[in-house]
Amino acid sequence: MAAQKNKHGLPAIKELENILDTCKLDLNPVDEVWPNLYIGNVAIAQNRNALMKMGITHVLNAAHSKQGSIGDQSYYGDTVVYYGIPAEDSSSFDLSVYFQLAADFIHKALRKKNGKVLVHCIMGMSRSATLVLAYLMLRQRLTLRTAIQTVVLRRAVYPNRNFLSLLLDLDIQLQRKRMLCPIL
């Protein structure tokens, strides 16, 4: 059976969910999903000793100011650079307004000598995974399908349907830009 495609020839949400369903990994507190780029849960983000042992230099909190998620720059002091995004894991939250900001934060951190980034939310499955996927698409030039396939080899993630739709929109935008200017 051929994979469903939308009008742009890109994978439909259901196909993306099927790729996500192929992951048979257990959900760990933290996993490295790209060199020096980690997705984790709130518990690991609040464990400064564990972060120090891992060599984490930057934390991107995709659940900033949400119940159960503490953290700001003062929590980490001068040992870690903190960036918080007050995202909701919902069917109506527009996380795409943070895609470029998050991708730039991650990219800048990874370019630093010994830079290691933890991107987290509460569970480390939806918001944080979505921002990492956006980074891989925007800064590493991966398609959405390839980005998801790359991440699920290393971590159990499951962005909600709203976030998958926003990532699909980003995939369409990037595909159009690359068709107009292939060097992008």
mmCIF file of C-alpha atoms in Angstrom:
data_model
loop_
_atom_site.group_PDB
_atom_site.id
_atom_site.type_symbol
_atom_site.label_atom_id
_atom_site.label_comp_id
_atom_site.label_asym_id
_atom_site.label_seq_id
_atom_site.Cartn_x
_atom_site.Cartn_y
_atom_site.Cartn_z
ATOM 1 C CA MET A 1 0.000 0.000 0.000
ATOM 2 C CA ALA A 2 1.423 3.381 -0.982
ATOM 3 C CA ALA A 3 1.971 5.946 1.740
ATOM 4 C CA GLN A 4 -0.592 8.700 1.897
ATOM 5 C CA LYS A 5 0.643 12.042 0.630
ATOM 6 C CA ASN A 6 -0.845 15.482 0.817
ATOM 7 C CA LYS A 7 -1.172 17.725 -2.215
ATOM 8 C CA HIS A 8 2.511 18.711 -1.912
ATOM 9 C CA GLY A 9 3.770 15.120 -2.076
ATOM 10 C CA LEU A 10 4.744 15.251 1.588
ATOM 11 C CA PRO A 11 3.782 12.654 4.174
ATOM 12 C CA ALA A 12 0.337 12.902 5.718
ATOM 13 C CA ILE A 13 -0.080 13.099 9.488
ATOM 14 C CA LYS A 14 -1.091 9.430 9.653
ATOM 15 C CA GLU A 15 2.086 8.364 7.853
ATOM 16 C CA LEU A 16 4.158 10.407 10.307
ATOM 17 C CA GLU A 17 2.339 8.754 13.209
ATOM 18 C CA ASN A 18 3.095 5.364 11.643
ATOM 19 C CA ILE A 19 6.802 6.267 11.618
ATOM 20 C CA LEU A 20 6.566 7.351 15.262
ATOM 21 C CA ASP A 21 4.843 4.051 16.078
ATOM 22 C CA THR A 22 7.873 2.113 14.779
ATOM 23 C CA CYS A 23 9.858 3.195 17.834
ATOM 24 C CA LYS A 24 10.138 0.325 20.301
ATOM 25 C CA LEU A 25 12.409 2.115 22.757
ATOM 26 C CA ASP A 26 11.527 2.630 26.400
ATOM 27 C CA LEU A 27 11.028 6.220 27.479
ATOM 28 C CA ASN A 28 14.193 7.225 29.337
ATOM 29 C CA PRO A 29 14.730 10.400 31.349
ATOM 30 C CA VAL A 30 17.142 11.631 28.645
ATOM 31 C CA ASP A 31 18.545 10.461 25.303
ATOM 32 C CA GLU A 32 21.070 11.867 22.849
ATOM 33 C CA VAL A 33 19.186 12.184 19.541
ATOM 34 C CA TRP A 34 21.822 14.066 17.512
ATOM 35 C CA PRO A 35 25.471 14.676 18.378
ATOM 36 C CA ASN A 36 25.484 16.679 21.634
ATOM 37 C CA LEU A 37 21.712 17.277 21.419
ATOM 38 C CA TYR A 38 19.522 15.612 24.025
ATOM 39 C CA ILE A 39 15.788 15.330 24.621
ATOM 40 C CA GLY A 40 14.696 14.748 28.187
ATOM 41 C CA ASN A 41 12.030 15.170 30.796
ATOM 42 C CA VAL A 42 11.606 17.742 33.528
ATOM 43 C CA ALA A 43 13.180 15.505 36.186
ATOM 44 C CA ILE A 44 16.517 15.344 34.380
ATOM 45 C CA ALA A 45 16.377 19.092 33.703
ATOM 46 C CA GLN A 46 16.000 19.743 37.422
ATOM 47 C CA ASN A 47 18.917 17.473 38.328
ATOM 48 C CA ARG A 48 21.869 19.845 38.126
ATOM 49 C CA ASN A 49 24.337 17.135 39.156
ATOM 50 C CA ALA A 50 23.244 14.864 36.312
ATOM 51 C CA LEU A 51 23.438 17.749 33.839
ATOM 52 C CA MET A 52 26.933 18.577 35.032
ATOM 53 C CA LYS A 53 28.036 14.930 34.647
ATOM 54 C CA MET A 54 26.591 14.891 31.116
ATOM 55 C CA GLY A 55 28.385 18.143 30.293
ATOM 56 C CA ILE A 56 25.173 20.000 29.411
ATOM 57 C CA THR A 57 25.953 23.659 28.686
ATOM 58 C CA HIS A 58 22.528 24.828 27.473
ATOM 59 C CA VAL A 59 18.942 24.014 28.475
ATOM 60 C CA LEU A 60 15.918 24.779 26.323
ATOM 61 C CA ASN A 61 12.754 24.349 28.408
ATOM 62 C CA ALA A 62 9.706 23.871 26.173
ATOM 63 C CA ALA A 63 7.395 23.948 29.213
ATOM 64 C CA HIS A 64 8.650 27.165 30.826
ATOM 65 C CA SER A 65 6.299 28.438 33.558
ATOM 66 C CA LYS A 66 4.038 25.394 33.251
ATOM 67 C CA GLN A 67 2.889 23.397 36.261
ATOM 68 C CA GLY A 68 5.582 20.984 37.341
ATOM 69 C CA SER A 69 8.314 22.747 35.400
ATOM 70 C CA ILE A 70 10.560 24.975 37.400
ATOM 71 C CA GLY A 71 13.634 26.596 36.020
ATOM 72 C CA ASP A 72 15.065 29.817 34.762
ATOM 73 C CA GLN A 73 18.541 31.235 34.407
ATOM 74 C CA SER A 74 18.849 31.796 38.163
ATOM 75 C CA TYR A 75 18.143 28.091 38.807
ATOM 76 C CA TYR A 76 21.178 27.078 36.737
ATOM 77 C CA GLY A 77 23.430 29.959 37.735
ATOM 78 C CA ASP A 78 26.398 30.546 35.473
ATOM 79 C CA THR A 79 26.958 26.853 34.696
ATOM 80 C CA VAL A 80 24.214 26.503 32.060
ATOM 81 C CA VAL A 81 22.639 28.910 29.570
ATOM 82 C CA TYR A 82 18.844 28.721 29.892
ATOM 83 C CA TYR A 83 16.104 29.531 27.399
ATOM 84 C CA GLY A 84 12.434 29.042 28.237
ATOM 85 C CA ILE A 85 9.467 28.690 25.902
ATOM 86 C CA PRO A 86 6.026 28.736 27.570
ATOM 87 C CA ALA A 87 4.500 26.088 25.293
ATOM 88 C CA GLU A 88 1.336 24.139 25.955
ATOM 89 C CA ASP A 89 0.991 20.554 24.755
ATOM 90 C CA SER A 90 -2.423 21.153 23.213
ATOM 91 C CA SER A 91 -4.334 20.893 19.971
ATOM 92 C CA SER A 92 -4.469 24.677 19.640
ATOM 93 C CA PHE A 93 -1.070 25.995 20.741
ATOM 94 C CA ASP A 94 0.987 27.504 17.900
ATOM 95 C CA LEU A 95 4.466 26.230 18.693
ATOM 96 C CA SER A 96 5.648 27.197 15.206
ATOM 97 C CA VAL A 97 6.203 30.790 16.347
ATOM 98 C CA TYR A 98 9.133 29.399 18.366
ATOM 99 C CA PHE A 99 10.634 27.096 15.720
ATOM 100 C CA GLN A 100 13.242 29.556 14.442
ATOM 101 C CA LEU A 101 14.111 30.903 17.912
ATOM 102 C CA ALA A 102 14.592 27.387 19.267
ATOM 103 C CA ALA A 103 16.594 26.267 16.224
ATOM 104 C CA ASP A 104 18.852 29.308 16.519
ATOM 105 C CA PHE A 105 19.400 28.724 20.266
ATOM 106 C CA ILE A 106 20.299 25.065 19.677
ATOM 107 C CA HIS A 107 22.505 25.839 16.673
ATOM 108 C CA LYS A 108 24.426 28.575 18.472
ATOM 109 C CA ALA A 109 24.943 26.334 21.512
ATOM 110 C CA LEU A 110 26.182 23.381 19.463
ATOM 111 C CA ARG A 111 28.679 25.576 17.647
ATOM 112 C CA LYS A 112 30.369 26.467 20.927
ATOM 113 C CA LYS A 113 33.351 24.425 22.026
ATOM 114 C CA ASN A 114 32.004 21.506 24.100
ATOM 115 C CA GLY A 115 28.426 22.749 23.632
ATOM 116 C CA LYS A 116 25.762 20.254 24.689
ATOM 117 C CA VAL A 117 22.056 21.034 24.688
ATOM 118 C CA LEU A 118 19.185 19.507 26.640
ATOM 119 C CA VAL A 119 15.753 20.257 25.197
ATOM 120 C CA HIS A 120 13.035 19.251 27.629
ATOM 121 C CA CYS A 121 9.367 19.573 28.470
ATOM 122 C CA ILE A 122 7.457 17.653 31.128
ATOM 123 C CA MET A 123 7.673 14.147 29.615
ATOM 124 C CA GLY A 124 10.220 14.759 26.853
ATOM 125 C CA MET A 125 7.897 13.423 24.166
ATOM 126 C CA SER A 126 5.908 16.150 22.413
ATOM 127 C CA ARG A 127 6.935 19.800 22.861
ATOM 128 C CA SER A 128 10.660 19.165 23.206
ATOM 129 C CA ALA A 129 10.661 16.622 20.381
ATOM 130 C CA THR A 130 8.827 19.061 18.117
ATOM 131 C CA LEU A 131 11.428 21.776 18.706
ATOM 132 C CA VAL A 132 14.282 19.341 18.055
ATOM 133 C CA LEU A 133 12.606 18.174 14.837
ATOM 134 C CA ALA A 134 12.227 21.810 13.754
ATOM 135 C CA TYR A 135 15.936 22.362 14.468
ATOM 136 C CA LEU A 136 16.890 19.339 12.365
ATOM 137 C CA MET A 137 14.745 20.647 9.523
ATOM 138 C CA LEU A 138 15.822 24.294 9.719
ATOM 139 C CA ARG A 139 19.514 23.950 10.555
ATOM 140 C CA GLN A 140 20.463 20.436 9.420
ATOM 141 C CA ARG A 141 18.306 20.504 6.263
ATOM 142 C CA LEU A 142 16.524 17.233 7.013
ATOM 143 C CA THR A 143 13.044 16.606 5.698
ATOM 144 C CA LEU A 144 10.390 16.053 8.340
ATOM 145 C CA ARG A 145 10.219 12.343 7.537
ATOM 146 C CA THR A 146 14.005 11.957 7.818
ATOM 147 C CA ALA A 147 14.125 14.009 11.023
ATOM 148 C CA ILE A 148 11.471 11.819 12.649
ATOM 149 C CA GLN A 149 13.186 8.628 11.464
ATOM 150 C CA THR A 150 16.479 9.899 12.894
ATOM 151 C CA VAL A 151 15.046 10.793 16.294
ATOM 152 C CA VAL A 152 12.943 7.637 16.820
ATOM 153 C CA LEU A 153 16.067 5.524 16.406
ATOM 154 C CA ARG A 154 17.331 7.114 19.621
ATOM 155 C CA ARG A 155 14.298 8.184 21.686
ATOM 156 C CA ALA A 156 10.627 7.401 22.128
ATOM 157 C CA VAL A 157 8.890 10.625 21.066
ATOM 158 C CA TYR A 158 5.341 11.428 20.006
ATOM 159 C CA PRO A 159 4.498 15.024 19.062
ATOM 160 C CA ASN A 160 0.765 15.683 19.193
ATOM 161 C CA ARG A 161 -1.195 15.963 15.921
ATOM 162 C CA ASN A 162 -1.252 19.756 16.108
ATOM 163 C CA PHE A 163 2.535 19.876 16.359
ATOM 164 C CA LEU A 164 2.912 17.334 13.542
ATOM 165 C CA SER A 165 0.702 19.549 11.398
ATOM 166 C CA LEU A 166 2.856 22.596 12.201
ATOM 167 C CA LEU A 167 5.993 20.626 11.324
ATOM 168 C CA LEU A 168 4.367 19.510 8.082
ATOM 169 C CA ASP A 169 3.666 23.170 7.257
ATOM 170 C CA LEU A 170 7.337 23.936 7.930
ATOM 171 C CA ASP A 171 8.343 21.039 5.671
ATOM 172 C CA ILE A 172 6.192 22.511 2.888
ATOM 173 C CA GLN A 173 7.725 25.983 3.358
ATOM 174 C CA LEU A 174 11.255 24.610 3.294
ATOM 175 C CA GLN A 175 10.554 22.461 0.245
ATOM 176 C CA ARG A 176 9.216 25.516 -1.619
ATOM 177 C CA LYS A 177 12.246 27.609 -0.663
ATOM 178 C CA ARG A 178 14.623 24.893 -1.827
ATOM 179 C CA MET A 179 12.784 24.569 -5.138
ATOM 180 C CA LEU A 180 13.116 28.322 -5.693
ATOM 181 C CA CYS A 181 16.715 28.479 -4.508
ATOM 182 C CA PRO A 182 18.375 25.033 -4.419
ATOM 183 C CA ILE A 183 21.380 26.240 -2.381
ATOM 184 C CA LEU A 184 19.159 26.937 0.648
#
